[in-house]
mmCIF file of C-alpha atoms in Angstrom:
data_model
loop_
_atom_site.group_PDB
_atom_site.id
_atom_site.type_symbol
_atom_site.label_atom_id
_atom_site.label_comp_id
_atom_site.label_asym_id
_atom_site.label_seq_id
_atom_site.Cartn_x
_atom_site.Cartn_y
_atom_site.Cartn_z
ATOM 1 C CA MET A 1 0.000 0.000 0.000
ATOM 2 C CA VAL A 2 1.306 3.443 -0.892
ATOM 3 C CA ARG A 3 1.170 6.364 1.511
ATOM 4 C CA GLY A 4 1.961 10.007 0.937
ATOM 5 C CA ILE A 5 1.080 13.656 1.331
ATOM 6 C CA LEU A 6 -0.989 15.411 -1.318
ATOM 7 C CA GLN A 7 0.571 18.864 -1.235
ATOM 8 C CA GLU A 8 -0.799 20.413 -4.443
ATOM 9 C CA PRO A 9 -4.236 19.942 -6.022
ATOM 10 C CA LEU A 10 -3.208 18.895 -9.547
ATOM 11 C CA LEU A 11 -6.674 18.553 -11.009
ATOM 12 C CA ASP A 12 -7.255 17.865 -14.679
ATOM 13 C CA ILE A 13 -3.550 17.222 -15.303
ATOM 14 C CA GLU A 14 -2.394 13.831 -16.477
ATOM 15 C CA LEU A 15 0.770 12.930 -14.610
ATOM 16 C CA ASN A 16 3.455 10.412 -15.446
ATOM 17 C CA ASP A 17 6.948 9.651 -14.308
ATOM 18 C CA THR A 18 8.451 12.198 -16.700
ATOM 19 C CA THR A 19 6.221 15.104 -15.679
ATOM 20 C CA THR A 20 8.408 17.745 -14.046
ATOM 21 C CA HIS A 21 7.354 20.529 -11.743
ATOM 22 C CA GLU A 22 8.303 23.121 -14.360
ATOM 23 C CA GLU A 23 5.927 21.471 -16.855
ATOM 24 C CA LEU A 24 3.128 21.616 -14.304
ATOM 25 C CA LYS A 25 3.820 25.282 -13.603
ATOM 26 C CA ARG A 26 3.642 26.064 -17.332
ATOM 27 C CA ARG A 27 0.217 24.379 -17.495
ATOM 28 C CA ASP A 28 -1.055 26.065 -14.332
ATOM 29 C CA PRO A 29 0.716 29.205 -13.019
ATOM 30 C CA HIS A 30 -1.060 28.848 -9.659
ATOM 31 C CA ILE A 31 1.023 25.780 -8.785
ATOM 32 C CA LYS A 32 3.872 26.746 -6.502
ATOM 33 C CA LYS A 33 6.781 24.625 -5.433
ATOM 34 C CA SER A 34 6.238 23.451 -1.897
ATOM 35 C CA THR A 35 8.813 24.688 0.607
ATOM 36 C CA GLU A 36 7.588 22.158 3.154
ATOM 37 C CA SER A 37 10.092 19.428 3.840
ATOM 38 C CA SER A 38 8.758 15.898 3.601
ATOM 39 C CA ARG A 39 10.319 12.486 3.585
ATOM 40 C CA PRO A 40 9.815 10.234 0.557
ATOM 41 C CA PHE A 41 6.633 8.234 0.230
ATOM 42 C CA SER A 42 6.853 4.792 1.747
ATOM 43 C CA GLY A 43 5.908 1.815 -0.376
ATOM 44 C CA GLN A 44 7.403 -0.313 -3.106
ATOM 45 C CA GLU A 45 10.216 1.451 -4.931
ATOM 46 C CA THR A 46 8.680 0.427 -8.253
ATOM 47 C CA GLU A 47 5.447 2.155 -7.217
ATOM 48 C CA THR A 48 7.051 5.459 -6.220
ATOM 49 C CA LYS A 49 8.766 7.590 -8.813
ATOM 50 C CA SER A 50 10.436 10.791 -7.711
ATOM 51 C CA ASN A 51 11.755 13.838 -9.450
ATOM 52 C CA GLY A 52 13.451 15.934 -6.797
ATOM 53 C CA LYS A 53 10.716 16.611 -4.253
ATOM 54 C CA GLU A 54 7.861 16.004 -6.694
ATOM 55 C CA PHE A 55 6.268 12.575 -6.661
ATOM 56 C CA VAL A 56 4.004 10.531 -8.880
ATOM 57 C CA VAL A 57 2.588 7.561 -7.007
ATOM 58 C CA THR A 58 0.912 4.591 -8.644
ATOM 59 C CA SER A 59 -0.515 1.410 -7.149
ATOM 60 C CA GLU A 60 -2.683 -1.450 -8.315
ATOM 61 C CA GLU A 61 -4.322 -1.712 -4.887
ATOM 62 C CA GLY A 62 -4.975 1.841 -3.723
ATOM 63 C CA VAL A 63 -3.418 5.151 -2.734
ATOM 64 C CA VAL A 64 -4.214 7.390 0.238
ATOM 65 C CA ALA A 65 -3.242 11.071 0.118
ATOM 66 C CA ALA A 66 -4.065 13.508 2.919
ATOM 67 C CA ASP A 67 -2.930 16.871 4.286
ATOM 68 C CA HIS A 68 -0.837 15.143 6.945
ATOM 69 C CA GLU A 69 1.496 12.193 6.444
ATOM 70 C CA LYS A 70 0.277 10.450 9.608
ATOM 71 C CA CYS A 71 -3.295 10.563 8.308
ATOM 72 C CA SER A 72 -2.166 9.083 4.990
ATOM 73 C CA GLU A 73 -0.525 6.243 6.899
ATOM 74 C CA ILE A 74 -3.682 5.603 8.925
ATOM 75 C CA GLY A 75 -5.783 5.479 5.760
ATOM 76 C CA ALA A 76 -3.341 3.100 4.094
ATOM 77 C CA GLU A 77 -3.449 0.835 7.144
ATOM 78 C CA VAL A 78 -7.238 0.692 6.882
ATOM 79 C CA LEU A 79 -7.037 -0.308 3.222
ATOM 80 C CA GLY A 80 -4.132 -2.714 3.588
ATOM 81 C CA ARG A 81 -3.981 -4.378 6.978
ATOM 82 C CA LEU A 82 -7.687 -4.098 7.828
ATOM 83 C CA GLY A 83 -8.945 -4.779 4.302
ATOM 84 C CA GLY A 84 -11.245 -1.770 4.383
ATOM 85 C CA THR A 85 -13.042 0.059 1.620
ATOM 86 C CA ALA A 86 -12.180 3.513 0.301
ATOM 87 C CA VAL A 87 -14.949 4.915 2.520
ATOM 88 C CA ASP A 88 -13.462 3.184 5.575
ATOM 89 C CA ALA A 89 -10.135 4.845 4.782
ATOM 90 C CA ALA A 90 -11.780 8.224 4.174
ATOM 91 C CA VAL A 91 -13.540 8.078 7.547
ATOM 92 C CA ALA A 92 -10.312 7.228 9.376
ATOM 93 C CA VAL A 93 -8.426 9.976 7.537
ATOM 94 C CA ALA A 94 -11.153 12.547 8.256
ATOM 95 C CA PHE A 95 -10.958 11.903 11.991
ATOM 96 C CA CYS A 96 -7.161 12.066 11.854
ATOM 97 C CA LEU A 97 -7.184 15.418 10.049
ATOM 98 C CA GLY A 98 -9.464 16.800 12.743
ATOM 99 C CA VAL A 99 -6.599 16.161 15.160
ATOM 100 C CA MET A 100 -3.567 16.886 12.993
ATOM 101 C CA ASN A 101 -4.891 19.761 10.858
ATOM 102 C CA PRO A 102 -7.692 21.245 12.989
ATOM 103 C CA SER A 103 -7.952 24.563 11.164
ATOM 104 C CA SER A 104 -9.335 23.003 7.978
ATOM 105 C CA SER A 105 -11.121 19.863 9.152
ATOM 106 C CA GLY A 106 -12.732 18.416 12.222
ATOM 107 C CA ILE A 107 -15.731 16.990 14.009
ATOM 108 C CA GLY A 108 -16.960 20.490 14.833
ATOM 109 C CA GLY A 109 -17.627 21.307 11.179
ATOM 110 C CA GLY A 110 -18.921 19.770 7.993
ATOM 111 C CA ALA A 111 -17.797 18.153 4.769
ATOM 112 C CA PHE A 112 -18.791 16.714 1.413
ATOM 113 C CA MET A 113 -18.108 13.210 0.169
ATOM 114 C CA VAL A 114 -18.657 11.631 -3.240
ATOM 115 C CA VAL A 115 -18.586 7.832 -3.406
ATOM 116 C CA ALA A 116 -18.323 6.375 -6.904
ATOM 117 C CA SER A 117 -18.859 2.753 -7.894
ATOM 118 C CA ALA A 118 -16.907 1.824 -11.003
ATOM 119 C CA SER A 119 -18.716 -1.495 -11.350
ATOM 120 C CA ARG A 120 -22.194 0.082 -11.263
ATOM 121 C CA SER A 121 -21.291 3.466 -12.800
ATOM 122 C CA VAL A 122 -23.094 5.190 -9.931
ATOM 123 C CA ALA A 123 -21.953 8.089 -7.740
ATOM 124 C CA THR A 124 -23.520 9.076 -4.416
ATOM 125 C CA ALA A 125 -22.950 12.509 -2.880
ATOM 126 C CA TYR A 126 -23.095 13.083 0.873
ATOM 127 C CA ASP A 127 -23.743 16.634 2.075
ATOM 128 C CA MET A 128 -22.612 16.807 5.682
ATOM 129 C CA ARG A 129 -22.247 20.529 6.008
ATOM 130 C CA ALA A 130 -23.277 22.174 9.260
ATOM 131 C CA THR A 131 -26.925 23.217 9.501
ATOM 132 C CA ALA A 132 -28.852 25.872 11.385
ATOM 133 C CA PRO A 133 -30.295 24.898 14.785
ATOM 134 C CA LEU A 134 -33.954 23.871 14.892
ATOM 135 C CA ALA A 135 -34.906 27.052 16.720
ATOM 136 C CA ALA A 136 -33.251 29.308 14.111
ATOM 137 C CA SER A 137 -35.498 31.726 12.217
ATOM 138 C CA GLN A 138 -35.166 33.973 9.192
ATOM 139 C CA ASP A 139 -35.192 37.162 11.273
ATOM 140 C CA MET A 140 -33.192 35.931 14.266
ATOM 141 C CA PHE A 141 -30.389 38.412 13.574
ATOM 142 C CA GLU A 142 -32.583 41.451 13.088
ATOM 143 C CA ASN A 143 -30.897 44.338 14.930
ATOM 144 C CA ARG A 144 -28.205 41.844 16.066
ATOM 145 C CA GLU A 145 -25.837 41.899 13.089
ATOM 146 C CA ALA A 146 -22.695 41.333 15.144
ATOM 147 C CA GLU A 147 -24.043 38.036 16.493
ATOM 148 C CA LYS A 148 -23.974 36.542 12.993
ATOM 149 C CA VAL A 149 -20.218 36.095 13.252
ATOM 150 C CA LYS A 150 -19.473 36.216 16.973
ATOM 151 C CA GLY A 151 -21.075 34.478 19.888
ATOM 152 C CA PRO A 152 -23.136 31.302 20.378
ATOM 153 C CA LEU A 153 -25.790 32.187 17.798
ATOM 154 C CA SER A 154 -23.161 32.196 15.029
ATOM 155 C CA ILE A 155 -22.475 28.485 15.528
ATOM 156 C CA ALA A 156 -24.241 25.918 13.379
ATOM 157 C CA VAL A 157 -24.901 22.270 14.201
ATOM 158 C CA PRO A 158 -21.896 20.182 13.037
ATOM 159 C CA GLY A 159 -22.672 17.524 10.436
ATOM 160 C CA GLU A 160 -19.379 15.771 9.721
ATOM 161 C CA ILE A 161 -19.734 12.791 12.070
ATOM 162 C CA ALA A 162 -23.344 12.123 11.052
ATOM 163 C CA GLY A 163 -22.410 12.263 7.367
ATOM 164 C CA LEU A 164 -19.348 10.058 7.742
ATOM 165 C CA TYR A 165 -21.380 7.532 9.703
ATOM 166 C CA LYS A 166 -24.112 7.495 7.052
ATOM 167 C CA ALA A 167 -21.579 6.847 4.284
ATOM 168 C CA TRP A 168 -19.868 4.181 6.397
ATOM 169 C CA GLU A 169 -23.180 2.389 7.086
ATOM 170 C CA THR A 170 -23.652 1.926 3.342
ATOM 171 C CA HIS A 171 -20.108 1.488 2.072
ATOM 172 C CA GLY A 172 -17.921 0.484 5.038
ATOM 173 C CA ARG A 173 -16.906 -2.919 6.330
ATOM 174 C CA VAL A 174 -14.344 -2.208 9.077
ATOM 175 C CA GLN A 175 -15.697 -1.708 12.614
ATOM 176 C CA TRP A 176 -16.369 1.967 13.322
ATOM 177 C CA LYS A 177 -14.287 1.944 16.510
ATOM 178 C CA LEU A 178 -11.236 0.723 14.593
ATOM 179 C CA LEU A 179 -11.515 3.742 12.289
ATOM 180 C CA VAL A 180 -11.720 6.205 15.174
ATOM 181 C CA GLU A 181 -9.206 4.677 17.599
ATOM 182 C CA PRO A 182 -6.014 5.870 15.801
ATOM 183 C CA SER A 183 -7.188 9.484 16.050
ATOM 184 C CA ILE A 184 -8.174 9.088 19.695
ATOM 185 C CA LYS A 185 -4.638 7.869 20.357
ATOM 186 C CA LEU A 186 -3.148 10.816 18.461
ATOM 187 C CA ALA A 187 -5.293 13.273 20.410
ATOM 188 C CA ARG A 188 -4.388 11.647 23.714
ATOM 189 C CA ASP A 189 -0.663 11.090 23.122
ATOM 190 C CA GLY A 190 0.038 14.128 20.963
ATOM 191 C CA GLY A 191 1.538 14.708 17.530
ATOM 192 C CA ILE A 192 2.952 17.431 15.289
ATOM 193 C CA CYS A 193 0.034 19.436 13.892
ATOM 194 C CA LEU A 194 0.134 21.468 10.690
ATOM 195 C CA ILE A 195 -0.990 24.619 12.490
ATOM 196 C CA SER A 196 -0.154 26.178 15.833
ATOM 197 C CA ILE A 197 -2.626 26.328 18.694
ATOM 198 C CA GLU A 198 -2.270 30.113 18.603
ATOM 199 C CA MET A 199 -3.464 30.127 15.007
ATOM 200 C CA VAL A 200 -6.397 27.866 15.862
ATOM 201 C CA ALA A 201 -7.385 30.243 18.626
ATOM 202 C CA TYR A 202 -7.166 33.156 16.191
ATOM 203 C CA VAL A 203 -9.264 31.379 13.536
#
């Protein structure tokens, strides 16, 4: 199983082992060379092809790419050792990112997920964005503009866990607790996050 960090969103670009970073920049000027240091992807040498710090990863079994290397490893473990589905891996990775990259993901927010079945040519979309509380009303912020962005009334009901669980009920096969336990351990024992606590407090 191949693990790695997806550092740049290279959408709509066909990559191969001869694609260089300069070629990618010519195709899309928004792509910037990452200054973040990272160790090479783990996996079979024949599956991992490097060009400096840029990587193209291929695998016949599956690939997991997340914002944090530890989360990629957890997802790959779910696919490989536990024999999980892509949704199992996505659930485990989502919980991990809530711990390791809390400014952009977490159980206090929401998400989207698209699950595609190649064999049935069907895709299912899960909207797990946060929603307004039941007692919310259209005019609840009348003459209270500041409370839209600050204070308890500005907080919506998180939907990520409910959405992940719904997708897992349909498409998962690994026990739910096994998908959550690695992130519980990370939260309890600590790890190197991608953002400082000061920044989280500011956000």
